[in-house]
PDB file of C-alpha atoms and ligand atoms in Angstrom:
ATOM      1  CA  MET A  27     -12.584  53.105  18.241  1.00 53.00           C
ATOM      2  CA  ALA A  28      -9.106  53.044  19.683  1.00 56.00           C
ATOM      3  CA  ASN A  29      -9.888  49.638  21.146  1.00 84.00           C
ATOM      4  CA  ARG A  30     -11.135  48.396  17.840  1.00 87.00           C
ATOM      5  CA  GLU A  31      -7.893  49.224  16.069  1.00 90.00           C
ATOM      6  CA  ARG A  32      -5.761  48.038  18.956  1.00 93.00           C
ATOM      7  CA  ASN A  33      -7.615  44.703  19.208  1.00 93.00           C
ATOM      8  CA  LYS A  34      -7.381  44.114  15.503  1.00 94.00           C
ATOM      9  CA  LYS A  35      -3.658  44.742  15.703  1.00 94.00           C
ATOM     10  CA  ILE A  36      -3.287  42.267  18.585  1.00 95.00           C
ATOM     11  CA  LEU A  37      -5.199  39.619  16.626  1.00 96.00           C
ATOM     12  CA  LEU A  38      -3.114  40.176  13.513  1.00 95.00           C
ATOM     13  CA  GLU A  39       0.014  39.740  15.628  1.00 95.00           C
ATOM     14  CA  LEU A  40      -1.415  36.600  17.237  1.00 95.00           C
ATOM     15  CA  VAL A  41      -2.254  35.004  13.926  1.00 96.00           C
ATOM     16  CA  LYS A  42       1.334  35.500  12.762  1.00 95.00           C
ATOM     17  CA  GLN A  43       2.668  33.321  15.582  1.00 94.00           C
ATOM     18  CA  SER A  44       3.789  29.995  14.209  1.00 93.00           C
ATOM     19  CA  ASP A  45       1.157  27.947  16.073  1.00 92.00           C
ATOM     20  CA  ASN A  46      -1.645  30.154  14.794  1.00 96.00           C
ATOM     21  CA  SER A  47      -0.367  30.731  11.294  1.00 96.00           C
ATOM     22  CA  ARG A  48      -2.260  27.733   9.950  1.00 95.00           C
ATOM     23  CA  CYS A  49      -5.931  26.846  10.221  1.00 94.00           C
ATOM     24  CA  ALA A  50      -6.432  24.814  13.404  1.00 91.00           C
ATOM     25  CA  ASP A  51      -8.612  22.346  11.541  1.00 88.00           C
ATOM     26  CA  CYS A  52      -7.199  21.870   8.066  1.00 89.00           C
ATOM     27  CA  GLY A  53      -3.771  23.499   8.099  1.00 90.00           C
ATOM     28  CA  GLU A  54      -4.527  26.134   5.458  1.00 92.00           C
ATOM     29  CA  PRO A  55      -1.950  28.943   5.834  1.00 94.00           C
ATOM     30  CA  GLU A  56      -2.879  32.455   6.987  1.00 94.00           C
ATOM     31  CA  PRO A  57      -6.233  31.868   8.627  1.00 96.00           C
ATOM     32  CA  ASP A  58      -8.427  34.951   8.651  1.00 96.00           C
ATOM     33  CA  TRP A  59     -11.106  33.782  11.029  1.00 97.00           C
ATOM     34  CA  ALA A  60     -11.312  32.679  14.627  1.00 96.00           C
ATOM     35  CA  SER A  61     -13.636  30.745  16.863  1.00 93.00           C
ATOM     36  CA  TYR A  62     -13.832  32.826  20.018  1.00 92.00           C
ATOM     37  CA  LYS A  63     -15.562  29.934  21.722  1.00 87.00           C
ATOM     38  CA  LEU A  64     -12.698  27.505  21.206  1.00 86.00           C
ATOM     39  CA  GLY A  65      -9.928  30.084  20.988  1.00 91.00           C
ATOM     40  CA  ILE A  66      -8.617  28.916  17.623  1.00 93.00           C
ATOM     41  CA  PHE A  67      -7.723  30.538  14.314  1.00 96.00           C
ATOM     42  CA  VAL A  68      -9.294  28.946  11.276  1.00 95.00           C
ATOM     43  CA  CYS A  69      -9.596  29.459   7.523  1.00 94.00           C
ATOM     44  CA  LEU A  70     -12.694  30.851   5.811  1.00 94.00           C
ATOM     45  CA  ASN A  71     -13.883  27.403   4.839  1.00 90.00           C
ATOM     46  CA  CYS A  72     -13.604  25.897   8.290  1.00 91.00           C
ATOM     47  CA  SER A  73     -15.095  29.016   9.858  1.00 93.00           C
ATOM     48  CA  GLY A  74     -18.245  28.326   7.849  1.00 91.00           C
ATOM     49  CA  ILE A  75     -18.462  24.847   9.341  1.00 89.00           C
ATOM     50  CA  HIS A  76     -17.918  26.191  12.839  1.00 88.00           C
ATOM     51  CA  ARG A  77     -20.656  28.725  12.255  1.00 89.00           C
ATOM     52  CA  SER A  78     -23.083  26.073  11.028  1.00 87.00           C
ATOM     53  CA  LEU A  79     -22.383  24.128  14.208  1.00 82.00           C
ATOM     54  CA  SER A  80     -23.251  27.231  16.211  1.00 73.00           C
ATOM     55  CA  SER A  81     -19.710  27.750  17.323  1.00 74.00           C
ATOM     56  CA  HIS A  82     -19.075  31.466  17.478  1.00 88.00           C
ATOM     57  CA  VAL A  83     -16.771  32.787  14.795  1.00 94.00           C
ATOM     58  CA  LYS A  84     -15.559  36.211  13.744  1.00 96.00           C
ATOM     59  CA  SER A  85     -13.364  37.560  11.028  1.00 96.00           C
ATOM     60  CA  ILE A  86     -10.198  38.870  12.579  1.00 94.00           C
ATOM     61  CA  ARG A  87     -10.049  41.700  10.047  1.00 93.00           C
ATOM     62  CA  LEU A  88     -13.664  42.672   9.540  1.00 93.00           C
ATOM     63  CA  ASP A  89     -15.489  42.053  12.803  1.00 94.00           C
ATOM     64  CA  PHE A  90     -15.512  43.971  16.037  1.00 93.00           C
ATOM     65  CA  TRP A  91     -13.694  42.210  18.851  1.00 94.00           C
ATOM     66  CA  GLU A  92     -14.365  43.009  22.498  1.00 94.00           C
ATOM     67  CA  ASP A  93     -11.386  43.183  24.833  1.00 94.00           C
ATOM     68  CA  LYS A  94     -12.316  40.060  26.744  1.00 94.00           C
ATOM     69  CA  LEU A  95     -12.574  37.997  23.548  1.00 95.00           C
ATOM     70  CA  VAL A  96      -9.163  39.175  22.448  1.00 95.00           C
ATOM     71  CA  GLU A  97      -7.798  38.227  25.868  1.00 95.00           C
ATOM     72  CA  PHE A  98      -9.378  34.803  25.466  1.00 94.00           C
ATOM     73  CA  MET A  99      -7.741  34.348  22.062  1.00 95.00           C
ATOM     74  CA  LYS A 100      -4.415  35.435  23.546  1.00 93.00           C
ATOM     75  CA  SER A 101      -4.577  32.927  26.360  1.00 93.00           C
ATOM     76  CA  ASN A 102      -5.729  30.086  24.087  1.00 92.00           C
ATOM     77  CA  GLY A 103      -4.654  29.832  20.456  1.00 94.00           C
ATOM     78  CA  ASN A 104      -4.271  26.828  18.176  1.00 93.00           C
ATOM     79  CA  ALA A 105      -1.560  24.916  20.029  1.00 92.00           C
ATOM     80  CA  ARG A 106      -3.272  25.079  23.374  1.00 90.00           C
ATOM     81  CA  ALA A 107      -6.682  24.250  21.984  1.00 84.00           C
ATOM     82  CA  GLN A 108      -5.193  21.416  20.008  1.00 83.00           C
ATOM     83  CA  ALA A 109      -3.683  19.904  23.132  1.00 82.00           C
ATOM     84  CA  GLN A 110      -6.988  20.233  24.897  1.00 78.00           C
ATOM     85  CA  TYR A 111      -9.419  19.116  22.213  1.00 74.00           C
ATOM     86  CA  GLU A 112      -7.380  16.609  20.296  1.00 73.00           C
ATOM     87  CA  LYS A 113      -5.787  14.654  23.096  1.00 70.00           C
ATOM     88  CA  ALA A 114      -8.603  12.142  23.070  1.00 65.00           C
ATOM     89  CA  VAL A 115      -8.336  11.599  19.322  1.00 66.00           C
ATOM     90  CA  PRO A 116      -7.088   8.125  18.464  1.00 62.00           C
ATOM     91  CA  PRO A 117      -3.962   8.209  16.260  1.00 62.00           C
ATOM     92  CA  TYR A 118      -5.662   6.491  13.346  1.00 63.00           C
ATOM     93  CA  TYR A 119      -8.495   9.024  13.240  1.00 67.00           C
ATOM     94  CA  TYR A 120      -8.447  10.864   9.948  1.00 73.00           C
ATOM     95  CA  ARG A 121      -7.421  14.514  10.218  1.00 76.00           C
ATOM     96  CA  PRO A 122      -8.627  16.645   7.333  1.00 81.00           C
ATOM     97  CA  GLN A 123      -6.177  18.414   5.026  1.00 81.00           C
ATOM     98  CA  ARG A 124      -6.705  21.738   3.349  1.00 79.00           C
ATOM     99  CA  GLU A 125      -7.747  20.172   0.043  1.00 78.00           C
ATOM    100  CA  ASP A 126     -10.330  17.894   1.645  1.00 81.00           C
ATOM    101  CA  CYS A 127     -14.029  18.276   1.098  1.00 79.00           C
ATOM    102  CA  ASN A 128     -16.268  19.911   3.667  1.00 80.00           C
ATOM    103  CA  ILE A 129     -17.798  16.641   4.804  1.00 80.00           C
ATOM    104  CA  LEU A 130     -14.458  15.407   6.101  1.00 80.00           C
ATOM    105  CA  ARG A 131     -13.730  18.762   7.714  1.00 83.00           C
ATOM    106  CA  GLU A 132     -17.139  18.921   9.290  1.00 83.00           C
ATOM    107  CA  GLN A 133     -16.827  15.433  10.733  1.00 78.00           C
ATOM    108  CA  TRP A 134     -13.563  16.483  12.314  1.00 80.00           C
ATOM    109  CA  ILE A 135     -14.748  19.816  13.628  1.00 81.00           C
ATOM    110  CA  ARG A 136     -17.955  18.375  14.952  1.00 76.00           C
ATOM    111  CA  ALA A 137     -16.156  15.597  16.763  1.00 71.00           C
ATOM    112  CA  LYS A 138     -13.575  17.965  18.192  1.00 71.00           C
ATOM    113  CA  LYS A 139     -16.143  20.487  19.189  1.00 66.00           C
ATOM    114  CA  LEU A 140     -18.238  17.929  20.966  1.00 63.00           C
ATOM    115  CA  LYS A 141     -15.107  16.472  22.486  1.00 57.00           C
ATOM    116  CA  VAL A 142     -16.921  13.182  22.101  1.00 50.00           C
ATOM    117  CA  PHE A 143     -14.864  11.127  19.770  1.00 53.00           C
ATOM    118  CA  VAL A 144     -16.674   8.048  20.818  1.00 58.00           C
ATOM    119  CA  PHE A 145     -19.724   9.446  19.112  1.00 56.00           C
ATOM    120  CA  ALA A 146     -17.936  10.024  15.825  1.00 58.00           C
ATOM    121  CA  LEU A 147     -16.235   6.673  16.017  1.00 64.00           C
ATOM    122  CA  LEU A 148     -19.480   4.890  16.673  1.00 62.00           C
ATOM    123  CA  GLN A 149     -20.963   6.571  13.649  1.00 66.00           C
ATOM    124  CA  GLU A 150     -18.027   5.437  11.600  1.00 69.00           C
ATOM    125  CA  ILE A 151     -18.276   1.903  12.894  1.00 69.00           C
ATOM    126  CA  VAL A 152     -21.976   1.809  12.091  1.00 67.00           C
ATOM    127  CA  THR A 153     -21.255   3.105   8.605  1.00 74.00           C
ATOM    128  CA  TRP A 154     -18.597   0.472   8.019  1.00 75.00           C
ATOM    129  CA  TYR A 155     -20.730  -2.235   9.471  1.00 71.00           C
ATOM    130  CA  ASN A 156     -23.544  -1.352   7.083  1.00 73.00           C
ATOM    131  CA  ALA A 157     -21.150  -1.089   4.164  1.00 77.00           C
ATOM    132  CA  ILE A 158     -19.927  -4.596   4.902  1.00 77.00           C
ATOM    133  CA  ARG A 159     -23.494  -5.847   5.175  1.00 76.00           C
ATOM    134  CA  ALA A 160     -24.379  -4.180   1.881  1.00 80.00           C
ATOM    135  CA  ALA A 161     -21.404  -5.787   0.142  1.00 81.00           C
ATOM    136  CA  ARG A 162     -22.255  -9.192   1.543  1.00 80.00           C
ATOM    137  CA  TYR A 163     -25.891  -8.793   0.547  1.00 82.00           C
ATOM    138  CA  ALA A 164     -24.842  -7.957  -3.028  1.00 83.00           C
ATOM    139  CA  TYR A 165     -22.575 -11.016  -3.044  1.00 81.00           C
ATOM    140  CA  LEU A 166     -25.349 -13.313  -1.790  1.00 82.00           C
ATOM    141  CA  LYS A 167     -27.728 -11.955  -4.412  1.00 84.00           C
ATOM    142  CA  THR A 168     -25.251 -13.097  -7.064  1.00 84.00           C
ATOM    143  CA  ALA A 169     -24.464 -16.415  -5.381  1.00 80.00           C
ATOM    144  CA  TYR A 170     -28.116 -17.298  -4.772  1.00 82.00           C
ATOM    145  CA  PRO A 171     -30.072 -15.409  -7.430  1.00 85.00           C
ATOM    146  CA  THR A 172     -33.339 -17.105  -6.494  1.00 86.00           C
ATOM    147  CA  GLY A 173     -32.935 -16.489  -2.747  1.00 82.00           C
ATOM    148  CA  SER A 174     -35.523 -14.251  -1.147  1.00 83.00           C
ATOM    149  CA  ASP A 175     -34.532 -11.497   1.283  1.00 80.00           C
ATOM    150  CA  GLU A 176     -35.943 -13.627   4.049  1.00 76.00           C
ATOM    151  CA  GLU A 177     -33.473 -16.385   3.250  1.00 76.00           C
ATOM    152  CA  LEU A 178     -30.509 -14.146   2.495  1.00 78.00           C
ATOM    153  CA  LEU A 179     -30.653 -11.598   5.308  1.00 75.00           C
ATOM    154  CA  PRO A 180     -29.841 -14.069   8.107  1.00 70.00           C
ATOM    155  CA  MET A 181     -26.756 -15.084   6.113  1.00 70.00           C
ATOM    156  CA  ILE A 182     -25.378 -11.555   6.121  1.00 71.00           C
ATOM    157  CA  THR A 183     -24.333 -11.424   9.724  1.00 64.00           C
ATOM    158  CA  ARG A 184     -22.271 -14.274  10.991  1.00 61.00           C
ATOM    159  CA  ASN A 185     -23.915 -16.045  13.788  1.00 64.00           C
ATOM    160  CA  TYR A 186     -21.408 -16.974  16.464  1.00 80.00           C
ATOM    161  CA  LEU A 187     -23.020 -19.262  18.979  1.00 84.00           C
ATOM    162  CA  LYS A 188     -20.043 -19.205  21.307  1.00 90.00           C
ATOM    163  CA  GLU A 189     -16.479 -18.020  21.439  1.00 89.00           C
ATOM    164  CA  GLY A 190     -13.683 -18.350  23.942  1.00 92.00           C
ATOM    165  CA  TYR A 191     -10.392 -20.004  24.800  1.00 95.00           C
ATOM    166  CA  MET A 192      -9.925 -23.764  25.008  1.00 96.00           C
ATOM    167  CA  GLU A 193      -6.829 -25.911  25.001  1.00 95.00           C
ATOM    168  CA  LYS A 194      -6.359 -28.145  21.998  1.00 95.00           C
ATOM    169  CA  THR A 195      -4.158 -31.150  21.337  1.00 92.00           C
ATOM    170  CA  GLY A 196      -3.151 -32.686  18.006  1.00 91.00           C
ATOM    171  CA  PRO A 197      -4.540 -35.611  15.971  1.00 89.00           C
ATOM    172  CA  THR A 198      -2.833 -38.405  17.960  1.00 89.00           C
ATOM    173  CA  GLN A 199      -3.841 -36.771  21.232  1.00 88.00           C
ATOM    174  CA  THR A 200      -0.280 -37.155  22.486  1.00 88.00           C
ATOM    175  CA  GLU A 201       0.762 -33.709  21.265  1.00 90.00           C
ATOM    176  CA  SER A 202       0.993 -31.099  23.965  1.00 91.00           C
ATOM    177  CA  PHE A 203      -2.043 -28.914  24.577  1.00 93.00           C
ATOM    178  CA  LYS A 204      -2.024 -25.360  23.267  1.00 94.00           C
ATOM    179  CA  ARG A 205      -4.399 -22.590  24.162  1.00 95.00           C
ATOM    180  CA  ARG A 206      -6.444 -21.423  21.179  1.00 95.00           C
ATOM    181  CA  TRP A 207      -9.309 -19.000  20.584  1.00 93.00           C
ATOM    182  CA  PHE A 208     -12.405 -20.801  19.296  1.00 95.00           C
ATOM    183  CA  ILE A 209     -15.451 -19.481  17.485  1.00 92.00           C
ATOM    184  CA  LEU A 210     -18.489 -21.583  16.747  1.00 94.00           C
ATOM    185  CA  ASP A 211     -20.050 -20.240  13.558  1.00 89.00           C
ATOM    186  CA  SER A 212     -23.438 -21.901  13.611  1.00 86.00           C
ATOM    187  CA  GLN A 213     -24.498 -20.434  10.272  1.00 82.00           C
ATOM    188  CA  ASN A 214     -21.691 -22.242   8.456  1.00 86.00           C
ATOM    189  CA  ARG A 215     -21.497 -25.168  10.888  1.00 92.00           C
ATOM    190  CA  LYS A 216     -17.854 -24.455  11.601  1.00 93.00           C
ATOM    191  CA  LEU A 217     -15.772 -24.509  14.736  1.00 96.00           C
ATOM    192  CA  LEU A 218     -12.881 -22.196  13.900  1.00 94.00           C
ATOM    193  CA  TYR A 219      -9.749 -21.842  15.953  1.00 95.00           C
ATOM    194  CA  PHE A 220      -7.255 -19.015  16.069  1.00 93.00           C
ATOM    195  CA  LYS A 221      -3.931 -18.436  17.759  1.00 93.00           C
ATOM    196  CA  GLY A 222      -5.395 -15.532  19.757  1.00 87.00           C
ATOM    197  CA  CYS A 223      -8.697 -13.702  19.982  1.00 80.00           C
ATOM    198  CA  LEU A 224      -7.475 -10.812  17.795  1.00 77.00           C
ATOM    199  CA  ASP A 225      -6.167 -12.923  14.942  1.00 81.00           C
ATOM    200  CA  ALA A 226      -7.987 -12.464  11.663  1.00 77.00           C
ATOM    201  CA  GLU A 227      -6.889 -15.730  10.024  1.00 84.00           C
ATOM    202  CA  GLU A 228      -7.923 -18.984  11.592  1.00 88.00           C
ATOM    203  CA  LEU A 229      -5.398 -21.773  12.097  1.00 93.00           C
ATOM    204  CA  GLY A 230      -8.015 -24.348  11.271  1.00 93.00           C
ATOM    205  CA  ALA A 231     -11.686 -25.151  11.124  1.00 94.00           C
ATOM    206  CA  ILE A 232     -13.785 -28.175  11.959  1.00 95.00           C
ATOM    207  CA  PHE A 233     -16.982 -28.863  10.088  1.00 95.00           C
ATOM    208  CA  ILE A 234     -19.834 -29.802  12.430  1.00 95.00           C
ATOM    209  CA  GLY A 235     -22.336 -32.074  10.687  1.00 94.00           C
ATOM    210  CA  THR A 236     -25.182 -34.029  12.268  1.00 94.00           C
ATOM    211  CA  GLU A 237     -25.205 -37.099  14.494  1.00 93.00           C
ATOM    212  CA  CYS A 238     -26.605 -39.333  11.762  1.00 91.00           C
ATOM    213  CA  LYS A 239     -23.619 -38.334   9.619  1.00 91.00           C
ATOM    214  CA  GLY A 240     -21.173 -39.453  12.288  1.00 94.00           C
ATOM    215  CA  TYR A 241     -20.584 -36.247  14.243  1.00 96.00           C
ATOM    216  CA  SER A 242     -20.873 -36.020  18.006  1.00 97.00           C
ATOM    217  CA  VAL A 243     -19.715 -34.174  21.071  1.00 97.00           C
ATOM    218  CA  LYS A 244     -19.281 -35.398  24.640  1.00 97.00           C
ATOM    219  CA  GLU A 245     -17.441 -34.754  27.868  1.00 95.00           C
ATOM    220  CA  CYS A 246     -14.094 -36.472  28.093  1.00 92.00           C
ATOM    221  CA  VAL A 247     -10.920 -37.003  30.072  1.00 87.00           C
ATOM    222  CA  PRO A 248      -7.847 -36.587  27.882  1.00 83.00           C
ATOM    223  CA  LEU A 249      -5.498 -39.525  27.295  1.00 79.00           C
ATOM    224  CA  ASN A 250      -2.503 -37.378  28.068  1.00 78.00           C
ATOM    225  CA  ALA A 251      -2.118 -34.163  29.962  1.00 76.00           C
ATOM    226  CA  ARG A 252       0.980 -32.746  28.301  1.00 79.00           C
ATOM    227  CA  GLY A 253       0.886 -28.983  28.569  1.00 80.00           C
ATOM    228  CA  ASN A 254      -2.723 -28.814  29.634  1.00 82.00           C
ATOM    229  CA  LYS A 255      -3.655 -26.709  32.604  1.00 87.00           C
ATOM    230  CA  TRP A 256      -7.393 -26.845  32.274  1.00 92.00           C
ATOM    231  CA  LYS A 257      -9.403 -29.755  33.550  1.00 91.00           C
ATOM    232  CA  CYS A 258     -12.804 -29.793  31.862  1.00 94.00           C
ATOM    233  CA  GLY A 259     -12.564 -31.756  28.646  1.00 95.00           C
ATOM    234  CA  LEU A 260     -14.801 -32.301  25.691  1.00 96.00           C
ATOM    235  CA  MET A 261     -14.421 -34.382  22.581  1.00 96.00           C
ATOM    236  CA  VAL A 262     -15.766 -33.509  19.171  1.00 96.00           C
ATOM    237  CA  GLU A 263     -15.909 -36.514  16.899  1.00 96.00           C
ATOM    238  CA  THR A 264     -16.146 -36.260  13.130  1.00 95.00           C
ATOM    239  CA  PRO A 265     -16.070 -39.188  10.670  1.00 93.00           C
ATOM    240  CA  GLU A 266     -12.414 -38.336  10.090  1.00 91.00           C
ATOM    241  CA  ARG A 267     -11.025 -37.570  13.507  1.00 93.00           C
ATOM    242  CA  GLN A 268     -11.456 -36.994  17.236  1.00 94.00           C
ATOM    243  CA  PHE A 269     -10.742 -33.545  18.666  1.00 95.00           C
ATOM    244  CA  VAL A 270     -10.057 -33.064  22.361  1.00 95.00           C
ATOM    245  CA  PHE A 271     -10.489 -29.638  23.932  1.00 96.00           C
ATOM    246  CA  MET A 272     -10.008 -28.537  27.505  1.00 96.00           C
ATOM    247  CA  CYS A 273     -12.032 -25.750  29.131  1.00 96.00           C
ATOM    248  CA  GLU A 274     -10.958 -23.743  32.120  1.00 94.00           C
ATOM    249  CA  GLN A 275     -14.234 -24.097  33.972  1.00 94.00           C
ATOM    250  CA  GLU A 276     -17.181 -26.445  34.053  1.00 95.00           C
ATOM    251  CA  ARG A 277     -19.395 -23.591  32.939  1.00 94.00           C
ATOM    252  CA  ASP A 278     -17.412 -23.140  29.716  1.00 95.00           C
ATOM    253  CA  GLN A 279     -17.447 -26.857  29.142  1.00 96.00           C
ATOM    254  CA  ARG A 280     -21.227 -26.952  29.575  1.00 96.00           C
ATOM    255  CA  GLU A 281     -21.736 -23.970  27.278  1.00 95.00           C
ATOM    256  CA  TRP A 282     -19.524 -25.429  24.561  1.00 97.00           C
ATOM    257  CA  LEU A 283     -21.330 -28.769  24.766  1.00 97.00           C
ATOM    258  CA  GLU A 284     -24.708 -27.038  24.524  1.00 95.00           C
ATOM    259  CA  ALA A 285     -23.659 -24.817  21.626  1.00 95.00           C
ATOM    260  CA  LEU A 286     -22.120 -27.694  19.667  1.00 97.00           C
ATOM    261  CA  ARG A 287     -25.164 -29.904  20.277  1.00 96.00           C
ATOM    262  CA  LYS A 288     -27.342 -27.120  18.962  1.00 94.00           C
ATOM    263  CA  VAL A 289     -25.475 -27.194  15.652  1.00 94.00           C
ATOM    264  CA  LEU A 290     -25.392 -31.012  15.599  1.00 96.00           C
ATOM    265  CA  SER A 291     -29.146 -31.221  16.062  1.00 95.00           C
ATOM    266  CA  ARG A 292     -29.896 -28.916  13.127  1.00 92.00           C
ATOM    267  CA  PRO A 293     -30.479 -30.816   9.869  1.00 91.00           C
ATOM    268  CA  MET A 294     -27.960 -30.094   7.157  1.00 88.00           C
ATOM    269  CA  SER A 295     -29.158 -27.913   4.287  1.00 83.00           C
ATOM    270  CA  PRO A 296     -28.041 -28.418   0.664  1.00 79.00           C
ATOM    271  CA  GLN A 297     -25.664 -25.446   1.145  1.00 75.00           C
ATOM    272  CA  ASP A 298     -24.133 -27.190   4.167  1.00 80.00           C
ATOM    273  CA  TYR A 299     -23.230 -30.168   1.989  1.00 77.00           C
ATOM    274  CA  THR A 300     -21.583 -27.854  -0.519  1.00 73.00           C
ATOM    275  CA  SER A 301     -19.695 -26.023   2.198  1.00 70.00           C
ATOM    276  CA  LYS A 302     -18.532 -29.350   3.654  1.00 73.00           C
ATOM    277  CA  GLN A 303     -17.195 -30.376   0.237  1.00 63.00           C
ATOM    278  CA  ASP A 304     -15.346 -27.078  -0.094  1.00 56.00           C
ATOM    279  CA  PHE A 305     -13.813 -27.727   3.229  1.00 59.00           C
ATOM    280  CA  SER A 306     -10.090 -28.109   3.055  1.00 44.00           C
ATOM    281  CA  VAL A 307      -9.287 -28.649   6.722  1.00 46.00           C
ATOM    282  CA  LEU A 308     -11.076 -31.711   8.038  1.00 40.00           C
TER     283      LEU A 308
HETATM  284 ZN1   ZN B   9      -9.441  25.270   7.540  1.00 97.58          ZN
END
């Protein structure tokens, strides 16, 4: 019994230390509970989540603590555990606050406990991905009220036939070549180009019609070589303009030619005509 009182006293002293004086998970002041598996002090609410995840918890006031568990708590504590369990947490990852609902807390505790943030992040990515798909599906339902699921579902996910860097020159083909990130969106018949591969907004887009409408693609040697370092050229011709692109390797050149020909060979649908008309950058 002496041990019981002594251990309780040690725990009550420990929980007063500044690092332990707030719940390790949500920051609630004066935590009354502890996970003796992780060595952290937590509030009643978070202790319930730890318990449901089979992490061992005890009340520091009401439960019996064995000497070795008290020693473990002494040598760990919130600050140490935090350094150990949270170091892999990306800075943008949401950390629950005391007023947050249990779902947010649980997500956090679960991820921390598993020490597998990748898992939690993947879940989040999947959730977002589906949310985006759901929003796009709802939009398509409004835009094409008579469209069947069979027609609409392929339109939800963008279909990028190929992406990668190429060098691009300007309309007179005397401008110096600049390296750009290209994406061929076969669904919308668009070759988009961006400053870099992480840019969200494209610098421009080229509509890719069909050969009988005056569109084509072929290998080419550029008229000028200002600024270009890459040697494998291709030319995309539209009724309005010729575009010259340079690829680093023959393989890229071949793949771009194949991908563009694939789009060129597909007949244009009524929607394609509309999307071409909407097209501001030609
Ligand atoms: Zn808490």
